[in-house]
Short mmCIF file of C-alpha atoms in Angstrom, two decimals:
data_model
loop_
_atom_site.label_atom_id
_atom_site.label_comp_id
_atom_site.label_asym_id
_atom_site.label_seq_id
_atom_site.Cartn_x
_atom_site.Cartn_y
_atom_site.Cartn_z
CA UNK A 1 -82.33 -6.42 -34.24
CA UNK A 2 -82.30 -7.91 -30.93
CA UNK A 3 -78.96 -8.72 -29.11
CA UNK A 4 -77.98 -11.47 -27.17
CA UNK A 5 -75.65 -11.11 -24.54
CA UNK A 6 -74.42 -14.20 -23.43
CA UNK A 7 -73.19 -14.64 -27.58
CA UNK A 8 -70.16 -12.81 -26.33
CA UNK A 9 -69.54 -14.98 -22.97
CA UNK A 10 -70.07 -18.05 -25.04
CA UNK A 11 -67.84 -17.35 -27.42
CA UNK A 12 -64.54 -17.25 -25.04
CA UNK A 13 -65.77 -20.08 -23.44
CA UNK A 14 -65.41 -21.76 -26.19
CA UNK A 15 -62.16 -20.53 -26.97
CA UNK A 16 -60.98 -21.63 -22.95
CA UNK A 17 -62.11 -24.92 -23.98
CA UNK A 18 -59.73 -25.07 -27.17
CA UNK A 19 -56.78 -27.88 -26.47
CA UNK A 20 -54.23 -25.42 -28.20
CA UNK A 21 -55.32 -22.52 -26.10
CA UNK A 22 -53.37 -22.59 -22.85
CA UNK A 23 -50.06 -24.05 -24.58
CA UNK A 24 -50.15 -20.57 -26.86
CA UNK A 25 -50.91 -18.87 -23.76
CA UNK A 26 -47.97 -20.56 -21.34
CA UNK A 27 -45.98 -19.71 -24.77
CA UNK A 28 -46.89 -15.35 -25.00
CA UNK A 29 -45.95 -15.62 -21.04
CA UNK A 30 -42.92 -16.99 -20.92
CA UNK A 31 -41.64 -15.42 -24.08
CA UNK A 32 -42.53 -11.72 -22.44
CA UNK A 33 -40.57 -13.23 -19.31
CA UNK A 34 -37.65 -14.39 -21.47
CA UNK A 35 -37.23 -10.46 -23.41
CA UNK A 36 -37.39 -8.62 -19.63
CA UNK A 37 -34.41 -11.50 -18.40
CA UNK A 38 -32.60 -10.42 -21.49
CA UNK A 39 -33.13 -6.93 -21.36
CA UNK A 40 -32.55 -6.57 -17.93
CA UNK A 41 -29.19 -8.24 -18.22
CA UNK A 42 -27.95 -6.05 -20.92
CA UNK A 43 -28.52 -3.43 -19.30
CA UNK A 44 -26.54 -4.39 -16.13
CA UNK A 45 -23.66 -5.29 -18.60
CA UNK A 46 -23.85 -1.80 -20.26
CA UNK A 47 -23.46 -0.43 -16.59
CA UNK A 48 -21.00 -2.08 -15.83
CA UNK A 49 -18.57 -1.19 -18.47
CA UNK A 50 -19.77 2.22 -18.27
CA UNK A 51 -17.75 2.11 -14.17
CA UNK A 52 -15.00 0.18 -15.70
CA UNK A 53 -14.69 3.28 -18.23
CA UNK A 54 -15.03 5.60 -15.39
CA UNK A 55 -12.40 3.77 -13.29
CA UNK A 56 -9.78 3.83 -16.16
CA UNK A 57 -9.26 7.22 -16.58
CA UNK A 58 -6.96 9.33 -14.56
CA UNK A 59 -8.80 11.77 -12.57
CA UNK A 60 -10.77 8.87 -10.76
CA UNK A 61 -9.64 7.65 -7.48
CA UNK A 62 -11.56 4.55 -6.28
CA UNK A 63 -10.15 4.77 -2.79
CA UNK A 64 -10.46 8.72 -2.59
CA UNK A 65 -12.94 9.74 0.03
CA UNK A 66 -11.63 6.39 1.49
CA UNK A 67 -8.21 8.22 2.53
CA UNK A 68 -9.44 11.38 3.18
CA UNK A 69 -12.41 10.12 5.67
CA UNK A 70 -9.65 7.85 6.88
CA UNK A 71 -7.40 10.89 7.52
CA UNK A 72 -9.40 13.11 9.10
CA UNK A 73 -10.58 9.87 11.51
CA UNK A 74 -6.93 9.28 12.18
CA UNK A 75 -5.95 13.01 13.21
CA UNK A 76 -8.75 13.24 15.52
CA UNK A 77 -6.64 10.17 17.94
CA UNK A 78 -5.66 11.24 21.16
CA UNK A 79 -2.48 11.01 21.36
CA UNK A 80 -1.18 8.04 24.50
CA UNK A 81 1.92 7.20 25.78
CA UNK A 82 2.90 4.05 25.06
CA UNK A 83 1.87 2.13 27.76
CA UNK A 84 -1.36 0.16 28.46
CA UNK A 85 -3.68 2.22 31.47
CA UNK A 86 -3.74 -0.36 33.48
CA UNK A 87 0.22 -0.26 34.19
CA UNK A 88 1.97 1.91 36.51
CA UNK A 89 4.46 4.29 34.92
CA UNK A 90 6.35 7.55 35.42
CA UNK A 91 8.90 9.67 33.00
CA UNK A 92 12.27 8.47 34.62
CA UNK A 93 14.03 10.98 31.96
CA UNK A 94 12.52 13.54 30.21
CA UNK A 95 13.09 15.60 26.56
CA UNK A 96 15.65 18.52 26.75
CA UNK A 97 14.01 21.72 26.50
CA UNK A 98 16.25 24.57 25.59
CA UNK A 99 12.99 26.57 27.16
CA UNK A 100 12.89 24.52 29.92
CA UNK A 101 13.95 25.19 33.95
CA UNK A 102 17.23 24.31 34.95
CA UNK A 103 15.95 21.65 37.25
CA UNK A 104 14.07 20.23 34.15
CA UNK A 105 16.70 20.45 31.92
CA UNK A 106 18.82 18.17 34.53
CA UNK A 107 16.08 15.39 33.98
CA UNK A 108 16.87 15.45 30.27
CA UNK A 109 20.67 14.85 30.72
CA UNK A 110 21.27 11.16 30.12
CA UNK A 111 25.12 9.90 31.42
CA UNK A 112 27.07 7.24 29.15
CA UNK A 113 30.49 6.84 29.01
CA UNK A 114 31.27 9.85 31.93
CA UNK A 115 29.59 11.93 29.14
CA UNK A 116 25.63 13.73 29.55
CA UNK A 117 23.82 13.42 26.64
CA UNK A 118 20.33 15.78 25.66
CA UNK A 119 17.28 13.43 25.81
CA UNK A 120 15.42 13.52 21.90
CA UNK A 121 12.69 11.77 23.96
CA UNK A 122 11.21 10.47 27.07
CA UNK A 123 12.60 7.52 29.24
CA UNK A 124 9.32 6.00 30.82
CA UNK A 125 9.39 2.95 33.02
CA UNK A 126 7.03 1.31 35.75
CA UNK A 127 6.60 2.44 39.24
CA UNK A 128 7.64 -1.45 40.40
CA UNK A 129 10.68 -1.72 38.01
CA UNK A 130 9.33 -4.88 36.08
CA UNK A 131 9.24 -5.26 32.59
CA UNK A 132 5.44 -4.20 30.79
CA UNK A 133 3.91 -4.60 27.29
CA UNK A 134 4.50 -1.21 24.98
CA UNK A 135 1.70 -0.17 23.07
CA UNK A 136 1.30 2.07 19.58
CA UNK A 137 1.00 5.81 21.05
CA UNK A 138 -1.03 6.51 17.85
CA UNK A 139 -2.46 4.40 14.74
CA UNK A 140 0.30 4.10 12.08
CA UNK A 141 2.50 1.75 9.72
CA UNK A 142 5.59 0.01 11.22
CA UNK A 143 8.47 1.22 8.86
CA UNK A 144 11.76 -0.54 10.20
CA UNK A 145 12.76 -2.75 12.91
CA UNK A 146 16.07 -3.28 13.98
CA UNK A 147 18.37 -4.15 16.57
CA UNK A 148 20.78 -1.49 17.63
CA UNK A 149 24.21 -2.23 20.02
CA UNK A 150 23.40 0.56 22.14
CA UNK A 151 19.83 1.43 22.15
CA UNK A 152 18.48 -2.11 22.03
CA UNK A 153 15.73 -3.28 19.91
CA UNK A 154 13.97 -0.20 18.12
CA UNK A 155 10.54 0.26 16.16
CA UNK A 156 9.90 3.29 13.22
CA UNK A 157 6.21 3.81 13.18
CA UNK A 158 4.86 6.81 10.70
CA UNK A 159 1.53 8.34 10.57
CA UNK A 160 1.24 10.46 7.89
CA UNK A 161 1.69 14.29 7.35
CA UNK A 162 5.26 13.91 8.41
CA UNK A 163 4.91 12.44 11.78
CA UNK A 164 7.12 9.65 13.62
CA UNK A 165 6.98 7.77 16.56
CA UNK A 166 9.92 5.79 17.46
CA UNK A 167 10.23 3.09 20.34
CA UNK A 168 13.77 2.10 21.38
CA UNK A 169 15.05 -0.38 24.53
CA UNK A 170 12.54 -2.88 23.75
CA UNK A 171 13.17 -6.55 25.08
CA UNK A 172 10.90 -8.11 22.64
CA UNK A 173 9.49 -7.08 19.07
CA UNK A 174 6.13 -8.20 17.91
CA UNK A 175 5.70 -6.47 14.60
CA UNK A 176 7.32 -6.56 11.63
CA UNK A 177 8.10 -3.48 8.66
CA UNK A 178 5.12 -2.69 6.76
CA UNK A 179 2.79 -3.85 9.79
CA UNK A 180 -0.41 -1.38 10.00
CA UNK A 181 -0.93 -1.15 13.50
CA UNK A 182 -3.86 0.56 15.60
CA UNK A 183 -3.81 2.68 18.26
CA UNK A 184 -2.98 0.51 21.45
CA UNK A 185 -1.95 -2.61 20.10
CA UNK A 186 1.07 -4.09 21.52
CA UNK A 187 4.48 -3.63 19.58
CA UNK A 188 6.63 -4.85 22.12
CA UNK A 189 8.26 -5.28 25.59
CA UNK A 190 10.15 -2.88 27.63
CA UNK A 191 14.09 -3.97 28.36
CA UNK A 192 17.40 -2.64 28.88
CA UNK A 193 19.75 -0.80 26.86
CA UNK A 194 23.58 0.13 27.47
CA UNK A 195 23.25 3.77 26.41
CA UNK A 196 20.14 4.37 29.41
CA UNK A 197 21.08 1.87 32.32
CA UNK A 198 20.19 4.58 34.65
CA UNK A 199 16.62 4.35 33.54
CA UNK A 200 16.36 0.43 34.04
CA UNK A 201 13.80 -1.79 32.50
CA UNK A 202 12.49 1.25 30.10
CA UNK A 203 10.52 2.52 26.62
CA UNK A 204 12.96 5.35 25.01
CA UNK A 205 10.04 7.07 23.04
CA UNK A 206 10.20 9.64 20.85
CA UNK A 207 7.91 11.77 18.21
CA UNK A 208 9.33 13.77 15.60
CA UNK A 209 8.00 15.68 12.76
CA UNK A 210 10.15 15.94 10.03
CA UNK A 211 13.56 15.99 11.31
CA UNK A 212 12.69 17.79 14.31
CA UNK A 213 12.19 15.84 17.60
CA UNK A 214 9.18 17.40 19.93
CA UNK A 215 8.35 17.33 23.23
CA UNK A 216 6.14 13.91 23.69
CA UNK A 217 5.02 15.19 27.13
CA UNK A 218 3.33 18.65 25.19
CA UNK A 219 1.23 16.60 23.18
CA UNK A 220 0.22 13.29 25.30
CA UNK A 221 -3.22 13.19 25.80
CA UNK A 222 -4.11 15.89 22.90
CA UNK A 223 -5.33 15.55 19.36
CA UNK A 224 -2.82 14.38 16.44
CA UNK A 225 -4.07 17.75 14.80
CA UNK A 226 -2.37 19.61 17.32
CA UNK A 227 0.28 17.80 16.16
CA UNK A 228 0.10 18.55 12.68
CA UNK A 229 -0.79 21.86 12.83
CA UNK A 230 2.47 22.50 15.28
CA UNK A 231 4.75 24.75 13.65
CA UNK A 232 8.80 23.30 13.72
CA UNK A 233 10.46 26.13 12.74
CA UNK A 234 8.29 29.07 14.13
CA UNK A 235 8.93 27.70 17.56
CA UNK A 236 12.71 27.52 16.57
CA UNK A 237 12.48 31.16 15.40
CA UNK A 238 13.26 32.87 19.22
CA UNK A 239 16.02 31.10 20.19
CA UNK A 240 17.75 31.77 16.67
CA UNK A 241 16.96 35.30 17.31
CA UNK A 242 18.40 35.01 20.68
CA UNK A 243 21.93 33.35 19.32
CA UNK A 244 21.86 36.07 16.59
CA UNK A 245 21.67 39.01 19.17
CA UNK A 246 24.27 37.29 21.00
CA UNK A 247 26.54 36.82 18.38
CA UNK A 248 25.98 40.23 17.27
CA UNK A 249 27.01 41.57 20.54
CA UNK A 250 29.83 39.46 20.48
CA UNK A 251 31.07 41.16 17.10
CA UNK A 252 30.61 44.67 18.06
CA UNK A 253 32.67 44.13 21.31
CA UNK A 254 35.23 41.97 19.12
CA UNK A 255 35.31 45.25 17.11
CA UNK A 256 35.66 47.66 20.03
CA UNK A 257 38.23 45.75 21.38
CA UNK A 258 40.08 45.50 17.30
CA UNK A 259 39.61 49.61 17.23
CA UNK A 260 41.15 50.08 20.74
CA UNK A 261 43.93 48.01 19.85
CA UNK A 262 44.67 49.62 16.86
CA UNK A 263 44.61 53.35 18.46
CA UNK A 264 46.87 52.08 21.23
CA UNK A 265 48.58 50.47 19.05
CA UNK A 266 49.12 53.48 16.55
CA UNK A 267 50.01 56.08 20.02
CA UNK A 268 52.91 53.19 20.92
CA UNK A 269 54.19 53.17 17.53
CA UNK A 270 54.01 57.25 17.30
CA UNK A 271 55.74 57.43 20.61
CA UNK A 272 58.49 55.12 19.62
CA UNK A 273 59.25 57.03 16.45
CA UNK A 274 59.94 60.17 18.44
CA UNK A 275 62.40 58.37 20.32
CA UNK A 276 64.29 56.56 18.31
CA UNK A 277 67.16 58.32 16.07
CA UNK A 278 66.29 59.30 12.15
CA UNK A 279 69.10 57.36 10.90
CA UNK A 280 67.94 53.88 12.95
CA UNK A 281 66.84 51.17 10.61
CA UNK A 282 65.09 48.98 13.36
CA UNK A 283 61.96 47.44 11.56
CA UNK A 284 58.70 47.80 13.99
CA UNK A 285 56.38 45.74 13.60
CA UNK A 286 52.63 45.43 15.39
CA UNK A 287 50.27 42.66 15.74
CA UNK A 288 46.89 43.67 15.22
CA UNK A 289 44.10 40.62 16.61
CA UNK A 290 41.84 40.01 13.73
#
């Protein structure tokens, strides 16, 4: 049997030509386009309640590696004073170091009322004596503002892992408590205060971590890890070893003195005895320094 091969060919062209044809077509199309929309949109719904599950439960933290990359960005600041570069300044008074030369220690002495007081911090002012815009030493939160009778306007900033700066004889405040503030941005002017007029138009800053006050001038210019990693109470350790071994010398020639005092004591009241007459009733007494 012999085949014809344009049957075939003729036949779909015949179809083509059908007025129902491309309508059914334009139909199949649209309704294979319409089940991939719907699809697709179910499946974004399903994950999205699949992250609202994960962000209900306890162990997740959405802002996790947030802090932490935030943290370990923050403790690699240098740490500034807290003045802009471009001014002029110098440490008028400085912190009292127990450590520290005599001469230094002088420069931490700050006279009010005819009575020194130890710096906690550093006095710095500007080499022309004008006033000059005070800066954050390091990125932080402000965490109180307030106006004090003797120290003049003062500014709590804290930074984390138990760190404080603190800014005191300002003339004006810019910020306000629970202000975050970056490194270098202006807090405030420098004024006057009653308790430092020696120092003139000043900044009283200090840094403390925890409740112990550090020397600012140790750490300007150096990583707030330093800072962190510093060690309070290790550095507090010699001199409390010091005062120990004094006051233990202090005890053992208290009781040297106490034993001597009791042997002369007991030769004077030996010597009297053999003296006096057996029928005397004279009551001797001796004082013995406790």
């Amino acid at each position: 049997m012999k085949e014809f091969p344009n049957e075939s060919k003729n036949k779909w062209t015949r179809i083509f030509k059908k007025k129902w044809f491309f309508p059914a077509l334009y139909i199949v199309i649209a309704a294979f386009l319409l089940t991939g929309v719907v699809w697709y949109q179910n499946a974004q719904s399903k994950l999205i309640e699949g992250l609202d599950e994960i962000e209900g439960t306890d162990g997740y933290n959405q802002n996790e590696f947030d802090e932490e990359a935030k943290s370990v960005l923050q403790q690699q600041e240098i740490i500034k004073m807290p003045v802009d570069d471009a001014v002029q300044t110098e440490i008028v008074t400085k912190f009292y170091d127990y450590n520290a030369e005599q001469e230094d220690q002088e420069k931490g002495l700050t006279l009010y009322n005819n009575r020194y007081y130890q710096s906690t911090g550093v006095d710095i002012a500007s080499s022309d004596g004008e006033s000059f815009d005070v800066v954050a030493s390091l990125s932080g939160t402000v965490t109180e503002v307030k106006e004090d009778p003797l120290l003049g306007n003062v500014v709590v900033m804290s930074h984390g892992e138990d760190i404080m700066t603190y800014y005191a004889s300002l003339g004006e405040v810019s910020v306000e408590p629970g202000t975050d503030v970056k490194q270098g941005e202006q807090i405030g002017t420098a004024g006057k205060n009653l308790f430092s007029e020696e120092s003139g138009t000043h900044v009283h800053f200090e840094i403390r971590k925890g409740e112990a006050e550090v020397n600012p001038e140790e750490f300007f210019n150096e990583p707030l890890s330093k800072l962190v990693d510093f060690d309070v109470e290790e550095k507090a350790e010699p001199e409390a070893e010091e005062e120990n071994t004094e006051e233990t010398d202090a005890n053992e020639e208290d009781q040297g003195k106490e034993e001597e005092s009791d042997s002369d004591a007991e030769m004077d009241s030996e010597q009297e005895n053999k003296e006096e007459d057996s029928e005397a009733s004279k009551d001797l007494s001796f004082s013995i320094p406790v």
